Amino acid sequence: EYWIDGDRNKQRRLDNQPWNAEKIRKRVLKWSIFVVISFIIANVFLAYLIGSDKLIQYIKDGPLEHTGTLFPLIIFTAVFYFVFAWFREQVCIIACPYGRLQGVLLDNKSIVVAYDHKRGEGENGRKKFRKGEDREALGHGDCIDCLQCVHVCPTGIDIRNGTQLECVNCTACIDECDHIMESINLPKGLIRYASEDEIEKKEKFKLTARMKGYIAVLVILIGVLFGMLLLRNDVEATVLRLPGQLYEHKEGDIISNVFTYKLINKTTKTIENVSFKLRKYKGEIKLVSNSNTFTVPEQGLAEGTLFIEIDKKDLDGDKNKLMIEVYSGDELKETTTVNFLAPRSYH
């Protein structure tokens, strides 16, 4: 918006000027960019809901082939455009919970966008600037009450009243105040990033026990995240009993249970020659297919039905926990467990 419309003063002039060629050109360009960005964000959000592969397939098929998805996409685009074009900072004030959460997280040592009231107010308060006047001798602070910090604030707050819920930390007030201070030959930094203790007690920034605790928690969470990413299996296997089925007692005292399986390939390579094997128990796993091996496509899934058959004498009671190993050739990819049901023994 700054690139197209200019700074705040130029934007105000553009808003107030009649609809001429310049205003139409800038408005159409800006709104078009907002629509494109909104459409991209809506597609990313849709990809999160339905999966990127399915979204790409929908795009290849054409929008009219999937009107049930097209209309929500248009609605999301309109919502995001509404936020960009008009609602803007009101999202931070009304919808975003961070403004309310920060009241719990902040203390006197927290660094925020702050007005240095000690320097700005002086002994006798702020006063309009007069050239050649000795403000320090008169007891007035460096704030000349120009209200520029209020005018440039997108949420319309006065930062001189302290930290407020509506502050979105855009630092527009800092830039404007520094510009004013330079123009009247006063030091910059009347509004700056600072803590309450730095302003009141002139304390330099240092890590507090609370900050160290937050850093430790953050490091632990990041470590856990990276650990999960590095240690995760290439394949996620789920084997579940077919609903409503118990067991089948076959010839030769063989007990059979039926299960459904689902394998998710988390890699970008096809996993071939996939098979199931039992750990500990002697038995046989039979897939409901022409072969006992199959392929899982890259970033895809494979699902089907399988039977597990075990001799009754090898079972311990009516409920047995089986470990099923998933192999790709001779390489173990994943291990999962299922409950295998059998006739209850009364001896």
mmCIF file of C-alpha atoms in Angstrom:
data_model
loop_
_atom_site.group_PDB
_atom_site.id
_atom_site.type_symbol
_atom_site.label_atom_id
_atom_site.label_comp_id
_atom_site.label_asym_id
_atom_site.label_seq_id
_atom_site.Cartn_x
_atom_site.Cartn_y
_atom_site.Cartn_z
ATOM 1 C CA GLU A 1 0.000 0.000 0.000
ATOM 2 C CA TYR A 2 2.882 2.365 0.772
ATOM 3 C CA TRP A 3 4.475 1.474 -2.575
ATOM 4 C CA ILE A 4 1.293 2.357 -4.468
ATOM 5 C CA ASP A 5 -0.438 5.094 -2.435
ATOM 6 C CA GLY A 6 2.592 6.539 -0.630
ATOM 7 C CA ASP A 7 2.941 7.451 3.044
ATOM 8 C CA ARG A 8 0.122 8.473 5.375
ATOM 9 C CA ASN A 9 -0.111 12.070 4.156
ATOM 10 C CA LYS A 10 -0.151 11.020 0.505
ATOM 11 C CA GLN A 11 -2.808 8.403 1.269
ATOM 12 C CA ARG A 12 -5.009 11.041 2.929
ATOM 13 C CA ARG A 13 -4.636 13.362 -0.055
ATOM 14 C CA LEU A 14 -5.494 10.498 -2.389
ATOM 15 C CA ASP A 15 -8.592 9.630 -0.338
ATOM 16 C CA ASN A 16 -9.835 13.223 -0.447
ATOM 17 C CA GLN A 17 -9.110 13.971 -4.097
ATOM 18 C CA PRO A 18 -11.805 13.407 -6.772
ATOM 19 C CA TRP A 19 -11.865 10.277 -8.906
ATOM 20 C CA ASN A 20 -9.361 11.102 -11.623
ATOM 21 C CA ALA A 21 -7.060 8.903 -13.703
ATOM 22 C CA GLU A 22 -4.382 8.719 -10.985
ATOM 23 C CA LYS A 23 -6.805 7.693 -8.234
ATOM 24 C CA ILE A 24 -8.543 5.099 -10.424
ATOM 25 C CA ARG A 25 -5.209 3.623 -11.523
ATOM 26 C CA LYS A 26 -3.867 3.337 -7.975
ATOM 27 C CA ARG A 27 -7.119 1.997 -6.538
ATOM 28 C CA VAL A 28 -7.526 -0.647 -9.252
ATOM 29 C CA LEU A 29 -3.888 -1.728 -8.885
ATOM 30 C CA LYS A 30 -4.063 -1.927 -5.081
ATOM 31 C CA TRP A 31 -7.410 -3.717 -4.968
ATOM 32 C CA SER A 32 -6.285 -6.158 -7.669
ATOM 33 C CA ILE A 33 -3.189 -7.039 -5.626
ATOM 34 C CA PHE A 34 -5.377 -7.485 -2.527
ATOM 35 C CA VAL A 35 -7.677 -9.845 -4.455
ATOM 36 C CA VAL A 36 -4.731 -11.899 -5.759
ATOM 37 C CA ILE A 37 -3.190 -12.187 -2.281
ATOM 38 C CA SER A 38 -6.585 -13.093 -0.796
ATOM 39 C CA PHE A 39 -7.112 -15.754 -3.463
ATOM 40 C CA ILE A 40 -3.669 -17.265 -2.797
ATOM 41 C CA ILE A 41 -4.288 -17.358 0.971
ATOM 42 C CA ALA A 42 -7.720 -18.933 0.409
ATOM 43 C CA ASN A 43 -6.126 -21.640 -1.769
ATOM 44 C CA VAL A 44 -3.458 -22.335 0.859
ATOM 45 C CA PHE A 45 -6.187 -22.632 3.496
ATOM 46 C CA LEU A 46 -8.169 -24.953 1.215
ATOM 47 C CA ALA A 47 -5.050 -27.074 0.600
ATOM 48 C CA TYR A 48 -4.688 -27.419 4.372
ATOM 49 C CA LEU A 49 -8.273 -28.723 4.597
ATOM 50 C CA ILE A 50 -8.439 -31.070 1.598
ATOM 51 C CA GLY A 51 -4.755 -31.703 0.826
ATOM 52 C CA SER A 52 -2.482 -30.112 -1.766
ATOM 53 C CA ASP A 53 -2.681 -33.082 -4.160
ATOM 54 C CA LYS A 54 -6.463 -32.917 -4.299
ATOM 55 C CA LEU A 55 -6.383 -29.140 -4.758
ATOM 56 C CA ILE A 56 -3.973 -29.456 -7.705
ATOM 57 C CA GLN A 57 -6.242 -32.099 -9.211
ATOM 58 C CA TYR A 58 -9.262 -29.797 -8.785
ATOM 59 C CA ILE A 59 -7.379 -27.015 -10.577
ATOM 60 C CA LYS A 60 -6.528 -29.365 -13.461
ATOM 61 C CA ASP A 61 -10.145 -30.546 -13.682
ATOM 62 C CA GLY A 62 -11.430 -26.980 -13.850
ATOM 63 C CA PRO A 63 -13.443 -25.006 -11.277
ATOM 64 C CA LEU A 64 -16.850 -25.908 -12.727
ATOM 65 C CA GLU A 65 -16.175 -29.599 -12.087
ATOM 66 C CA HIS A 66 -16.022 -28.965 -8.333
ATOM 67 C CA THR A 67 -18.561 -26.238 -7.579
ATOM 68 C CA GLY A 68 -18.932 -27.533 -4.024
ATOM 69 C CA THR A 69 -15.329 -26.467 -3.427
ATOM 70 C CA LEU A 70 -15.405 -23.388 -5.661
ATOM 71 C CA PHE A 71 -18.060 -21.535 -3.662
ATOM 72 C CA PRO A 72 -16.267 -21.910 -0.288
ATOM 73 C CA LEU A 73 -13.069 -20.753 -2.044
ATOM 74 C CA ILE A 74 -14.841 -17.619 -3.290
ATOM 75 C CA ILE A 75 -16.262 -16.976 0.191
ATOM 76 C CA PHE A 76 -12.833 -17.329 1.840
ATOM 77 C CA THR A 77 -11.301 -15.025 -0.788
ATOM 78 C CA ALA A 78 -13.992 -12.423 -0.099
ATOM 79 C CA VAL A 79 -13.407 -12.673 3.664
ATOM 80 C CA PHE A 80 -9.646 -12.226 3.334
ATOM 81 C CA TYR A 81 -10.134 -9.336 0.896
ATOM 82 C CA PHE A 82 -12.537 -7.715 3.371
ATOM 83 C CA VAL A 83 -9.829 -7.951 6.041
ATOM 84 C CA PHE A 84 -7.137 -6.495 3.754
ATOM 85 C CA ALA A 85 -9.253 -3.700 2.299
ATOM 86 C CA TRP A 86 -11.294 -2.531 5.269
ATOM 87 C CA PHE A 87 -11.344 -4.501 8.523
ATOM 88 C CA ARG A 88 -7.554 -4.514 8.954
ATOM 89 C CA GLU A 89 -6.410 -3.682 12.501
ATOM 90 C CA GLN A 90 -9.890 -4.367 13.852
ATOM 91 C CA VAL A 91 -9.012 -8.055 13.500
ATOM 92 C CA CYS A 92 -6.232 -7.522 16.045
ATOM 93 C CA ILE A 93 -8.574 -5.708 18.410
ATOM 94 C CA ILE A 94 -11.716 -7.838 18.080
ATOM 95 C CA ALA A 95 -10.826 -11.272 16.708
ATOM 96 C CA CYS A 96 -7.214 -11.947 17.718
ATOM 97 C CA PRO A 97 -6.807 -13.188 21.308
ATOM 98 C CA TYR A 98 -3.169 -12.064 21.588
ATOM 99 C CA GLY A 99 -4.047 -8.546 22.732
ATOM 100 C CA ARG A 100 -5.874 -9.998 25.709
ATOM 101 C CA LEU A 101 -3.274 -12.691 26.278
ATOM 102 C CA GLN A 102 -0.404 -10.200 26.425
ATOM 103 C CA GLY A 103 -1.896 -8.705 29.593
ATOM 104 C CA VAL A 104 -1.060 -11.994 31.306
ATOM 105 C CA LEU A 105 2.384 -12.313 29.731
ATOM 106 C CA LEU A 106 3.650 -8.753 30.254
ATOM 107 C CA ASP A 107 5.362 -7.359 33.329
ATOM 108 C CA ASN A 108 7.435 -4.240 34.091
ATOM 109 C CA LYS A 109 10.484 -5.794 32.450
ATOM 110 C CA SER A 110 8.755 -6.667 29.153
ATOM 111 C CA ILE A 111 9.972 -4.725 26.129
ATOM 112 C CA VAL A 112 7.096 -3.051 24.283
ATOM 113 C CA VAL A 113 6.461 0.042 22.173
ATOM 114 C CA ALA A 114 6.575 2.637 24.954
ATOM 115 C CA TYR A 115 6.497 6.398 25.448
ATOM 116 C CA ASP A 116 9.262 7.743 27.700
ATOM 117 C CA HIS A 117 7.026 9.812 29.970
ATOM 118 C CA LYS A 118 9.955 10.815 32.194
ATOM 119 C CA ARG A 119 11.625 12.576 29.311
ATOM 120 C CA GLY A 120 8.464 13.589 27.469
ATOM 121 C CA GLU A 121 6.552 15.168 30.355
ATOM 122 C CA GLY A 122 9.326 16.766 32.417
ATOM 123 C CA GLU A 123 8.286 18.534 35.629
ATOM 124 C CA ASN A 124 5.639 20.803 34.113
ATOM 125 C CA GLY A 125 4.246 18.512 31.416
ATOM 126 C CA ARG A 126 4.308 18.680 27.641
ATOM 127 C CA LYS A 127 4.037 21.923 25.702
ATOM 128 C CA LYS A 128 3.775 23.073 22.094
ATOM 129 C CA PHE A 129 7.105 23.822 20.450
ATOM 130 C CA ARG A 130 8.318 27.418 20.274
ATOM 131 C CA LYS A 131 11.503 28.247 18.437
ATOM 132 C CA GLY A 132 14.290 29.563 20.678
ATOM 133 C CA GLU A 133 12.513 28.539 23.880
ATOM 134 C CA ASP A 134 14.550 26.801 26.617
ATOM 135 C CA ARG A 135 12.163 23.949 27.395
ATOM 136 C CA GLU A 136 14.461 22.383 29.966
ATOM 137 C CA ALA A 137 14.694 25.607 31.978
ATOM 138 C CA LEU A 138 10.913 25.969 31.913
ATOM 139 C CA GLY A 139 10.513 22.390 33.152
ATOM 140 C CA HIS A 140 8.750 21.099 30.044
ATOM 141 C CA GLY A 141 9.452 17.699 28.539
ATOM 142 C CA ASP A 142 10.506 16.897 24.982
ATOM 143 C CA CYS A 143 6.966 16.026 23.869
ATOM 144 C CA ILE A 144 5.624 19.002 21.901
ATOM 145 C CA ASP A 145 2.067 17.625 21.858
ATOM 146 C CA CYS A 146 1.934 17.533 18.058
ATOM 147 C CA LEU A 147 -0.366 14.469 18.149
ATOM 148 C CA GLN A 148 1.419 12.953 15.151
ATOM 149 C CA CYS A 149 1.843 9.673 17.048
ATOM 150 C CA VAL A 150 -1.940 9.522 17.418
ATOM 151 C CA HIS A 151 -2.645 10.463 13.808
ATOM 152 C CA VAL A 152 -0.399 7.750 12.344
ATOM 153 C CA CYS A 153 -1.645 5.001 14.674
ATOM 154 C CA PRO A 154 -3.811 2.585 12.641
ATOM 155 C CA THR A 155 -5.973 1.821 15.693
ATOM 156 C CA GLY A 156 -6.179 5.448 16.841
ATOM 157 C CA ILE A 157 -4.668 5.069 20.306
ATOM 158 C CA ASP A 158 -2.475 7.549 22.143
ATOM 159 C CA ILE A 159 0.710 5.668 23.048
ATOM 160 C CA ARG A 160 1.423 8.359 25.648
ATOM 161 C CA ASN A 161 -1.294 6.797 27.798
ATOM 162 C CA GLY A 162 0.783 3.631 28.179
ATOM 163 C CA THR A 163 0.586 0.094 26.798
ATOM 164 C CA GLN A 164 -2.898 -0.645 25.506
ATOM 165 C CA LEU A 165 -4.827 -3.611 24.182
ATOM 166 C CA GLU A 166 -5.274 -2.010 20.755
ATOM 167 C CA CYS A 167 -1.535 -1.559 20.086
ATOM 168 C CA VAL A 168 -0.493 -3.846 17.204
ATOM 169 C CA ASN A 169 3.233 -2.994 17.515
ATOM 170 C CA CYS A 170 3.417 -1.534 14.015
ATOM 171 C CA THR A 171 5.945 1.116 15.271
ATOM 172 C CA ALA A 172 4.414 3.845 13.075
ATOM 173 C CA CYS A 173 4.393 6.140 16.131
ATOM 174 C CA ILE A 174 8.115 5.499 16.679
ATOM 175 C CA ASP A 175 9.009 6.495 13.117
ATOM 176 C CA GLU A 176 6.816 9.599 13.176
ATOM 177 C CA CYS A 177 8.062 10.753 16.586
ATOM 178 C CA ASP A 178 11.701 10.271 15.552
ATOM 179 C CA HIS A 179 11.013 12.370 12.457
ATOM 180 C CA ILE A 180 9.520 15.169 14.590
ATOM 181 C CA MET A 181 12.387 15.030 17.084
ATOM 182 C CA GLU A 182 14.928 15.361 14.265
ATOM 183 C CA SER A 183 13.082 18.348 12.817
ATOM 184 C CA ILE A 184 13.323 20.281 16.129
ATOM 185 C CA ASN A 185 16.869 19.115 16.966
ATOM 186 C CA LEU A 186 15.937 16.912 19.916
ATOM 187 C CA PRO A 187 17.230 13.363 20.528
ATOM 188 C CA LYS A 188 15.281 10.531 18.947
ATOM 189 C CA GLY A 189 13.797 7.702 20.994
ATOM 190 C CA LEU A 190 11.028 9.532 22.862
ATOM 191 C CA ILE A 191 8.852 6.634 21.717
ATOM 192 C CA ARG A 192 10.860 3.442 21.403
ATOM 193 C CA TYR A 193 11.069 -0.215 22.307
ATOM 194 C CA ALA A 194 11.618 -0.172 26.067
ATOM 195 C CA SER A 195 10.404 -1.703 29.325
ATOM 196 C CA GLU A 196 8.653 0.132 32.147
ATOM 197 C CA ASP A 197 11.651 -0.426 34.413
ATOM 198 C CA GLU A 198 14.014 0.992 31.774
ATOM 199 C CA ILE A 199 11.969 4.200 31.643
ATOM 200 C CA GLU A 200 11.251 4.501 35.367
ATOM 201 C CA LYS A 201 14.497 3.195 36.860
ATOM 202 C CA LYS A 202 16.886 3.666 33.901
ATOM 203 C CA GLU A 203 17.691 -0.045 34.083
ATOM 204 C CA LYS A 204 19.440 -1.629 31.121
ATOM 205 C CA PHE A 205 17.907 -4.670 29.490
ATOM 206 C CA LYS A 206 18.788 -8.013 31.034
ATOM 207 C CA LEU A 207 17.337 -11.487 30.920
ATOM 208 C CA THR A 208 15.007 -12.094 33.847
ATOM 209 C CA ALA A 209 14.142 -15.458 35.369
ATOM 210 C CA ARG A 210 10.788 -15.277 33.614
ATOM 211 C CA MET A 211 12.403 -14.657 30.223
ATOM 212 C CA LYS A 212 14.858 -17.486 30.816
ATOM 213 C CA GLY A 213 11.937 -19.755 31.646
ATOM 214 C CA TYR A 214 10.138 -18.772 28.417
ATOM 215 C CA ILE A 215 13.331 -19.349 26.418
ATOM 216 C CA ALA A 216 13.842 -22.755 28.049
ATOM 217 C CA VAL A 217 10.264 -23.815 27.268
ATOM 218 C CA LEU A 218 10.613 -22.570 23.682
ATOM 219 C CA VAL A 219 13.921 -24.409 23.192
ATOM 220 C CA ILE A 220 12.393 -27.610 24.586
ATOM 221 C CA LEU A 221 9.363 -27.325 22.287
ATOM 222 C CA ILE A 222 11.573 -26.671 19.244
ATOM 223 C CA GLY A 223 13.782 -29.612 20.254
ATOM 224 C CA VAL A 224 10.758 -31.884 20.576
ATOM 225 C CA LEU A 225 9.481 -30.718 17.178
ATOM 226 C CA PHE A 226 12.803 -31.386 15.446
ATOM 227 C CA GLY A 227 13.100 -34.708 17.274
ATOM 228 C CA MET A 228 9.669 -35.769 16.041
ATOM 229 C CA LEU A 229 10.551 -34.718 12.493
ATOM 230 C CA LEU A 230 13.895 -36.531 12.518
ATOM 231 C CA LEU A 231 12.666 -39.684 14.251
ATOM 232 C CA ARG A 232 9.326 -40.072 12.517
ATOM 233 C CA ASN A 233 8.769 -43.157 10.404
ATOM 234 C CA ASP A 234 8.415 -42.994 6.656
ATOM 235 C CA VAL A 235 5.192 -44.977 6.933
ATOM 236 C CA GLU A 236 2.241 -44.568 9.274
ATOM 237 C CA ALA A 237 0.339 -47.847 9.643
ATOM 238 C CA THR A 238 -3.150 -48.346 11.051
ATOM 239 C CA VAL A 239 -4.669 -51.817 11.353
ATOM 240 C CA LEU A 240 -8.192 -52.063 12.792
ATOM 241 C CA ARG A 241 -10.645 -54.870 13.327
ATOM 242 C CA LEU A 242 -13.451 -54.967 10.788
ATOM 243 C CA PRO A 243 -16.512 -53.589 12.636
ATOM 244 C CA GLY A 244 -18.985 -56.244 13.782
ATOM 245 C CA GLN A 245 -16.605 -59.180 13.212
ATOM 246 C CA LEU A 246 -15.325 -61.526 15.942
ATOM 247 C CA TYR A 247 -13.349 -64.553 14.788
ATOM 248 C CA GLU A 248 -13.713 -67.597 12.542
ATOM 249 C CA HIS A 249 -12.838 -71.116 13.706
ATOM 250 C CA LYS A 250 -11.467 -72.893 10.632
ATOM 251 C CA GLU A 251 -10.360 -76.458 9.957
ATOM 252 C CA GLY A 252 -7.265 -77.672 11.737
ATOM 253 C CA ASP A 253 -8.022 -75.548 14.822
ATOM 254 C CA ILE A 254 -7.016 -72.393 12.958
ATOM 255 C CA ILE A 255 -8.452 -69.121 14.289
ATOM 256 C CA SER A 256 -8.943 -66.328 11.761
ATOM 257 C CA ASN A 257 -9.584 -62.614 12.343
ATOM 258 C CA VAL A 258 -10.313 -60.025 9.656
ATOM 259 C CA PHE A 259 -8.853 -56.506 9.753
ATOM 260 C CA THR A 260 -8.689 -53.399 7.597
ATOM 261 C CA TYR A 261 -5.372 -51.642 7.082
ATOM 262 C CA LYS A 262 -4.309 -48.181 5.980
ATOM 263 C CA LEU A 263 -0.711 -47.207 5.191
ATOM 264 C CA ILE A 264 0.305 -43.572 4.680
ATOM 265 C CA ASN A 265 3.542 -42.828 2.833
ATOM 266 C CA LYS A 266 5.045 -39.619 4.263
ATOM 267 C CA THR A 267 7.934 -39.508 1.805
ATOM 268 C CA THR A 268 8.301 -38.237 -1.756
ATOM 269 C CA LYS A 269 9.304 -41.696 -3.012
ATOM 270 C CA THR A 270 7.135 -44.677 -3.852
ATOM 271 C CA ILE A 271 7.471 -47.519 -1.334
ATOM 272 C CA GLU A 272 7.390 -50.844 -3.170
ATOM 273 C CA ASN A 273 7.124 -54.500 -2.216
ATOM 274 C CA VAL A 274 5.268 -53.763 1.041
ATOM 275 C CA SER A 275 4.265 -56.753 3.168
ATOM 276 C CA PHE A 276 3.079 -57.605 6.692
ATOM 277 C CA LYS A 277 4.705 -60.017 9.129
ATOM 278 C CA LEU A 278 3.813 -61.197 12.625
ATOM 279 C CA ARG A 279 6.242 -60.757 15.471
ATOM 280 C CA LYS A 280 6.360 -63.405 18.239
ATOM 281 C CA TYR A 281 3.296 -65.407 17.149
ATOM 282 C CA LYS A 282 3.502 -68.061 14.458
ATOM 283 C CA GLY A 283 0.773 -67.383 11.974
ATOM 284 C CA GLU A 284 -0.048 -66.153 8.510
ATOM 285 C CA ILE A 285 -1.229 -62.805 7.179
ATOM 286 C CA LYS A 286 -3.264 -62.972 3.969
ATOM 287 C CA LEU A 287 -4.224 -59.893 1.991
ATOM 288 C CA VAL A 288 -7.521 -59.743 0.130
ATOM 289 C CA SER A 289 -5.764 -59.309 -3.214
ATOM 290 C CA ASN A 290 -3.941 -61.275 -5.877
ATOM 291 C CA SER A 291 -0.620 -60.784 -4.105
ATOM 292 C CA ASN A 292 0.609 -60.542 -0.533
ATOM 293 C CA THR A 293 2.723 -57.493 -1.436
ATOM 294 C CA PHE A 294 1.665 -54.070 -2.662
ATOM 295 C CA THR A 295 2.933 -50.542 -3.366
ATOM 296 C CA VAL A 296 2.291 -47.293 -1.485
ATOM 297 C CA PRO A 297 2.520 -44.216 -3.771
ATOM 298 C CA GLU A 298 4.586 -41.168 -2.837
ATOM 299 C CA GLN A 299 2.767 -38.924 -0.342
ATOM 300 C CA GLY A 300 -0.196 -41.231 -0.743
ATOM 301 C CA LEU A 301 -1.925 -44.098 0.985
ATOM 302 C CA ALA A 302 -2.794 -47.718 0.436
ATOM 303 C CA GLU A 303 -5.679 -49.453 2.155
ATOM 304 C CA GLY A 304 -7.368 -52.808 2.077
ATOM 305 C CA THR A 305 -8.418 -55.877 4.041
ATOM 306 C CA LEU A 306 -6.331 -58.679 5.520
ATOM 307 C CA PHE A 307 -6.847 -61.932 7.424
ATOM 308 C CA ILE A 308 -4.628 -63.133 10.263
ATOM 309 C CA GLU A 309 -4.663 -66.894 10.853
ATOM 310 C CA ILE A 310 -3.049 -68.489 13.928
ATOM 311 C CA ASP A 311 -3.171 -72.008 15.350
ATOM 312 C CA LYS A 312 -5.336 -72.078 18.484
ATOM 313 C CA LYS A 313 -2.629 -73.832 20.519
ATOM 314 C CA ASP A 314 -0.283 -70.886 19.966
ATOM 315 C CA LEU A 315 -2.738 -68.395 21.476
ATOM 316 C CA ASP A 316 -2.949 -67.277 25.096
ATOM 317 C CA GLY A 317 -6.615 -66.968 26.018
ATOM 318 C CA ASP A 318 -9.412 -65.213 24.178
ATOM 319 C CA LYS A 319 -7.672 -61.878 23.627
ATOM 320 C CA ASN A 320 -4.129 -61.650 22.305
ATOM 321 C CA LYS A 321 -2.108 -58.568 21.462
ATOM 322 C CA LEU A 322 -0.263 -59.058 18.189
ATOM 323 C CA MET A 323 2.655 -57.024 16.874
ATOM 324 C CA ILE A 324 2.439 -56.510 13.109
ATOM 325 C CA GLU A 325 5.577 -55.430 11.273
ATOM 326 C CA VAL A 326 5.409 -53.536 7.985
ATOM 327 C CA TYR A 327 8.269 -54.314 5.603
ATOM 328 C CA SER A 328 9.419 -52.892 2.306
ATOM 329 C CA GLY A 329 11.386 -55.802 0.959
ATOM 330 C CA ASP A 330 13.667 -56.704 3.884
ATOM 331 C CA GLU A 331 13.540 -53.229 5.472
ATOM 332 C CA LEU A 332 11.328 -52.757 8.529
ATOM 333 C CA LYS A 333 9.275 -49.590 8.058
ATOM 334 C CA GLU A 334 6.759 -49.565 10.903
ATOM 335 C CA THR A 335 5.291 -51.636 13.727
ATOM 336 C CA THR A 336 1.711 -51.575 14.952
ATOM 337 C CA THR A 337 -0.442 -53.622 17.341
ATOM 338 C CA VAL A 338 -3.870 -55.255 17.099
ATOM 339 C CA ASN A 339 -6.056 -57.344 19.383
ATOM 340 C CA PHE A 340 -6.638 -60.867 18.096
ATOM 341 C CA LEU A 341 -9.785 -62.601 19.352
ATOM 342 C CA ALA A 342 -10.070 -66.356 19.928
ATOM 343 C CA PRO A 343 -12.436 -68.803 21.699
ATOM 344 C CA ARG A 344 -12.368 -68.539 25.477
ATOM 345 C CA SER A 345 -10.745 -71.482 27.242
ATOM 346 C CA TYR A 346 -12.272 -72.768 30.504
ATOM 347 C CA HIS A 347 -9.450 -75.123 31.376
#
